[in-house]
Amino acid sequence: MTAVWRRDWFVLGAPFVVALSLRLLYVLSRYTPELGAFEFGDYPSYAFAARFWLQAGTFASDLFLVRPPAFPVLIALLGEDKLAVLLVNCALGALIASLTALLCLVAFKARAVSLLAGMIVALDPAGVVYSAFLAPEPLANLSLAVMIVCVYIGVTRKAWLWLGLAGVALSASMLARPAAYLLWLPLTVLIGLFAWRQRRLWIGLALFALLSGGAMAAWIAHNARVFNHATFSTIGVYTMLYYRAAMLERLATGADIETVYARLAERVEARLARPLPEGVDIAGARFTHFAATPEMSAAMTEVAFEVFRRYPHLYLLTVPLGLARMYGHTQPLSGIWSALDVLWNIGLVALSAVGVLLLWRHQQRLLVGMTLLIGVYFTIGALLVKTTAIDTRERSMLTPLLACCAAYALSWLKRQKARAQRYDESS
């Protein structure tokens, strides 16, 4: 029994050690005292929100209308130490590799496949880059991985408490990064399809829906009370206009991007029928739309859909570009590392597709269902709001599921090769 536990701990621990080492090496390779290589300019807004929470003890800053509270609170708890936040993010990202190995161990009861899946996550270039990163992805993605493991254990072992824990984990993910805030709805349906004949799971299903849906409702209620805007986050509307629609306008007109931004902001202001805020010119007006009021959000949505209706052919033609970026390119990497990253991503996606087919054939319906549902949810969500300024950061939350499917496919291919060799030797 001791030997068994030692092997299990190695399967879980080795991916973490490799993952953490690679993330720390990446930090060392790009380190500067300002840590500018590890963010795209968003970190100051999170840091300001953290400072506000520390000083005021509330989430009343309008930055919390854009940024849910979990990552700013983490920054505050770490004393607003930028390097400490980066190192903690590295550790959180590395833990995802261990959770992936755990998911495979529970699902397949095969240590070799589990270790391989954990190592895929540890080595994944997008995972390395976007764990060693000053943003909420490591915290959000780790929470999402915990949710996936808890759902799988809860449903397959008919343990309702695990589904309650899954609801807590999904709540943490959405409060770290708003992309996941509607995921509880399709997941509740998926779990219900597996649990409706199991009365022992009805309580767990209800807990999952109440906890995750309740977290979403509570944050919307907070924003409605404090900001008079009943929304989870305004970032989606802002991104849809100034990323998705702006790209289409730029492609259609050939204007430079700053001119496009100014035109879009001018249309929003015209719909609001108001003068620009004092000291702001039309080129910079878009920044006043970041923490949007309900009226601003409505005007921004109208302008964005006006652009989409004007250029439907460009809208459709840019979807493959967004998919290629989301699943094939990690922006901070360059040179030979960028080429290797593209090859890695092509292989990962191809093997994952094979793995999904094999898992379906081998009756792993729950794992296939979660992979497809969560994959479609985040892919559609990302492509609705942008196809430019998009890369593997937007698929980083899917890496554990992709790794499990890819490891299963590699294991099957290895077995098929061994079987063919035995056949050749015997014939």
Short mmCIF file of N, CA and C in Angstrom, two decimals, residues 275-341:
data_model
loop_
_atom_site.label_atom_id
_atom_site.label_comp_id
_atom_site.label_asym_id
_atom_site.label_seq_id
_atom_site.Cartn_x
_atom_site.Cartn_y
_atom_site.Cartn_z
N PRO A 275 -22.14 66.00 -23.97
CA PRO A 275 -20.79 66.50 -24.27
C PRO A 275 -19.74 65.55 -23.69
N LEU A 276 -18.54 65.60 -24.26
CA LEU A 276 -17.45 64.79 -23.73
C LEU A 276 -17.09 65.24 -22.34
N PRO A 277 -16.62 64.32 -21.47
CA PRO A 277 -16.13 64.73 -20.16
C PRO A 277 -15.03 65.79 -20.30
N GLU A 278 -14.99 66.70 -19.37
CA GLU A 278 -14.03 67.81 -19.43
C GLU A 278 -12.59 67.27 -19.48
N GLY A 279 -11.81 67.81 -20.41
CA GLY A 279 -10.40 67.43 -20.51
C GLY A 279 -10.16 66.18 -21.34
N VAL A 280 -11.21 65.63 -21.96
CA VAL A 280 -11.06 64.42 -22.76
C VAL A 280 -11.40 64.74 -24.21
N ASP A 281 -10.48 64.43 -25.15
CA ASP A 281 -10.78 64.61 -26.56
C ASP A 281 -11.43 63.34 -27.10
N ILE A 282 -11.91 63.41 -28.32
CA ILE A 282 -12.66 62.28 -28.86
C ILE A 282 -11.79 61.05 -29.03
N ALA A 283 -10.49 61.25 -29.27
CA ALA A 283 -9.59 60.10 -29.44
C ALA A 283 -9.44 59.30 -28.15
N GLY A 284 -9.56 59.99 -27.02
CA GLY A 284 -9.41 59.30 -25.73
C GLY A 284 -10.73 58.99 -25.05
N ALA A 285 -11.83 59.27 -25.73
CA ALA A 285 -13.15 59.08 -25.10
C ALA A 285 -13.42 57.62 -24.78
N ARG A 286 -12.83 56.70 -25.54
CA ARG A 286 -13.12 55.28 -25.30
C ARG A 286 -12.73 54.84 -23.89
N PHE A 287 -11.72 55.50 -23.32
CA PHE A 287 -11.29 55.11 -21.97
C PHE A 287 -12.32 55.47 -20.92
N THR A 288 -13.19 56.44 -21.22
CA THR A 288 -14.27 56.78 -20.28
C THR A 288 -15.42 55.78 -20.36
N HIS A 289 -15.36 54.88 -21.34
CA HIS A 289 -16.41 53.87 -21.51
C HIS A 289 -16.05 52.54 -20.84
N PHE A 290 -14.90 52.49 -20.20
CA PHE A 290 -14.40 51.25 -19.60
C PHE A 290 -15.33 50.76 -18.50
N ALA A 291 -15.54 51.58 -17.50
CA ALA A 291 -16.50 51.27 -16.44
C ALA A 291 -17.82 51.93 -16.83
N ALA A 292 -18.56 51.27 -17.67
CA ALA A 292 -19.70 51.89 -18.36
C ALA A 292 -20.94 51.93 -17.48
N THR A 293 -21.73 52.97 -17.66
CA THR A 293 -23.07 53.03 -17.09
C THR A 293 -23.99 52.16 -17.94
N PRO A 294 -25.21 51.90 -17.47
CA PRO A 294 -26.14 51.13 -18.31
C PRO A 294 -26.40 51.81 -19.65
N GLU A 295 -26.48 53.14 -19.65
CA GLU A 295 -26.72 53.87 -20.89
C GLU A 295 -25.52 53.72 -21.84
N MET A 296 -24.32 53.81 -21.29
CA MET A 296 -23.11 53.63 -22.11
C MET A 296 -23.08 52.23 -22.70
N SER A 297 -23.35 51.23 -21.87
CA SER A 297 -23.32 49.84 -22.35
C SER A 297 -24.30 49.63 -23.49
N ALA A 298 -25.50 50.20 -23.35
CA ALA A 298 -26.50 50.07 -24.41
C ALA A 298 -26.03 50.74 -25.69
N ALA A 299 -25.45 51.94 -25.56
CA ALA A 299 -24.96 52.66 -26.74
C ALA A 299 -23.80 51.93 -27.39
N MET A 300 -22.89 51.39 -26.59
CA MET A 300 -21.74 50.65 -27.14
C MET A 300 -22.20 49.39 -27.86
N THR A 301 -23.19 48.71 -27.29
CA THR A 301 -23.73 47.51 -27.94
C THR A 301 -24.37 47.85 -29.28
N GLU A 302 -25.13 48.94 -29.31
CA GLU A 302 -25.76 49.37 -30.55
C GLU A 302 -24.73 49.68 -31.62
N VAL A 303 -23.67 50.40 -31.26
CA VAL A 303 -22.64 50.77 -32.23
C VAL A 303 -21.92 49.52 -32.73
N ALA A 304 -21.60 48.60 -31.82
CA ALA A 304 -20.90 47.38 -32.20
C ALA A 304 -21.74 46.57 -33.19
N PHE A 305 -23.03 46.38 -32.90
CA PHE A 305 -23.88 45.58 -33.79
C PHE A 305 -24.15 46.31 -35.11
N GLU A 306 -24.10 47.62 -35.09
CA GLU A 306 -24.20 48.38 -36.33
C GLU A 306 -23.03 48.06 -37.25
N VAL A 307 -21.83 47.97 -36.68
CA VAL A 307 -20.64 47.60 -37.45
C VAL A 307 -20.76 46.16 -37.95
N PHE A 308 -21.21 45.25 -37.09
CA PHE A 308 -21.35 43.84 -37.48
C PHE A 308 -22.33 43.70 -38.65
N ARG A 309 -23.44 44.45 -38.60
CA ARG A 309 -24.43 44.37 -39.68
C ARG A 309 -23.91 44.98 -40.98
N ARG A 310 -23.05 45.99 -40.84
CA ARG A 310 -22.51 46.66 -42.03
C ARG A 310 -21.50 45.77 -42.75
N TYR A 311 -20.75 44.96 -42.00
CA TYR A 311 -19.69 44.14 -42.61
C TYR A 311 -19.85 42.67 -42.23
N PRO A 312 -20.96 42.03 -42.57
CA PRO A 312 -21.16 40.64 -42.16
C PRO A 312 -20.14 39.68 -42.77
N HIS A 313 -19.69 39.99 -44.00
CA HIS A 313 -18.71 39.11 -44.64
C HIS A 313 -17.38 39.14 -43.90
N LEU A 314 -16.97 40.33 -43.45
CA LEU A 314 -15.73 40.43 -42.68
C LEU A 314 -15.88 39.78 -41.31
N TYR A 315 -17.08 39.90 -40.74
CA TYR A 315 -17.31 39.26 -39.44
C TYR A 315 -17.06 37.76 -39.54
N LEU A 316 -17.60 37.14 -40.58
CA LEU A 316 -17.45 35.70 -40.75
C LEU A 316 -16.03 35.32 -41.13
N LEU A 317 -15.41 36.13 -41.99
CA LEU A 317 -14.05 35.81 -42.45
C LEU A 317 -13.01 35.92 -41.34
N THR A 318 -13.28 36.73 -40.33
CA THR A 318 -12.30 36.89 -39.24
C THR A 318 -12.44 35.82 -38.16
N VAL A 319 -13.51 35.04 -38.21
CA VAL A 319 -13.67 33.97 -37.21
C VAL A 319 -12.54 32.94 -37.30
N PRO A 320 -12.19 32.44 -38.50
CA PRO A 320 -11.05 31.50 -38.56
C PRO A 320 -9.75 32.11 -38.05
N LEU A 321 -9.55 33.41 -38.30
CA LEU A 321 -8.36 34.07 -37.78
C LEU A 321 -8.34 34.02 -36.26
N GLY A 322 -9.49 34.31 -35.64
CA GLY A 322 -9.56 34.25 -34.19
C GLY A 322 -9.31 32.86 -33.65
N LEU A 323 -9.89 31.85 -34.32
CA LEU A 323 -9.66 30.47 -33.90
C LEU A 323 -8.19 30.09 -33.99
N ALA A 324 -7.55 30.48 -35.11
CA ALA A 324 -6.13 30.16 -35.28
C ALA A 324 -5.28 30.81 -34.20
N ARG A 325 -5.60 32.04 -33.86
CA ARG A 325 -4.85 32.73 -32.81
C ARG A 325 -5.10 32.11 -31.44
N MET A 326 -6.37 31.79 -31.18
CA MET A 326 -6.74 31.28 -29.86
C MET A 326 -6.12 29.92 -29.58
N TYR A 327 -6.04 29.10 -30.61
CA TYR A 327 -5.56 27.73 -30.41
C TYR A 327 -4.17 27.48 -30.99
N GLY A 328 -3.54 28.53 -31.56
CA GLY A 328 -2.27 28.27 -32.22
C GLY A 328 -1.11 29.19 -31.91
N HIS A 329 -1.35 30.33 -31.24
CA HIS A 329 -0.29 31.33 -31.13
C HIS A 329 -0.25 31.93 -29.73
N THR A 330 0.95 31.94 -29.14
CA THR A 330 1.17 32.57 -27.84
C THR A 330 1.95 33.87 -28.06
N GLN A 331 1.30 34.99 -27.89
CA GLN A 331 1.81 36.28 -28.33
C GLN A 331 3.18 36.66 -27.78
N PRO A 332 3.48 36.47 -26.48
CA PRO A 332 4.77 36.93 -25.98
C PRO A 332 5.98 36.16 -26.51
N LEU A 333 5.76 35.00 -27.12
CA LEU A 333 6.87 34.20 -27.63
C LEU A 333 7.26 34.68 -29.02
N SER A 334 8.55 34.61 -29.34
CA SER A 334 9.03 35.06 -30.64
C SER A 334 10.15 34.14 -31.12
N GLY A 335 10.51 34.32 -32.41
CA GLY A 335 11.61 33.55 -32.98
C GLY A 335 11.33 32.06 -32.99
N ILE A 336 12.36 31.29 -32.66
CA ILE A 336 12.24 29.83 -32.68
C ILE A 336 11.21 29.34 -31.67
N TRP A 337 11.08 30.06 -30.54
CA TRP A 337 10.10 29.66 -29.53
C TRP A 337 8.68 29.81 -30.05
N SER A 338 8.45 30.84 -30.86
CA SER A 338 7.11 31.01 -31.45
C SER A 338 6.80 29.88 -32.42
N ALA A 339 7.78 29.49 -33.23
CA ALA A 339 7.58 28.40 -34.18
C ALA A 339 7.30 27.09 -33.44
N LEU A 340 8.07 26.82 -32.40
CA LEU A 340 7.85 25.60 -31.62
C LEU A 340 6.48 25.63 -30.93
N ASP A 341 6.08 26.81 -30.48
CA ASP A 341 4.78 26.97 -29.84
C ASP A 341 3.65 26.62 -30.81
#
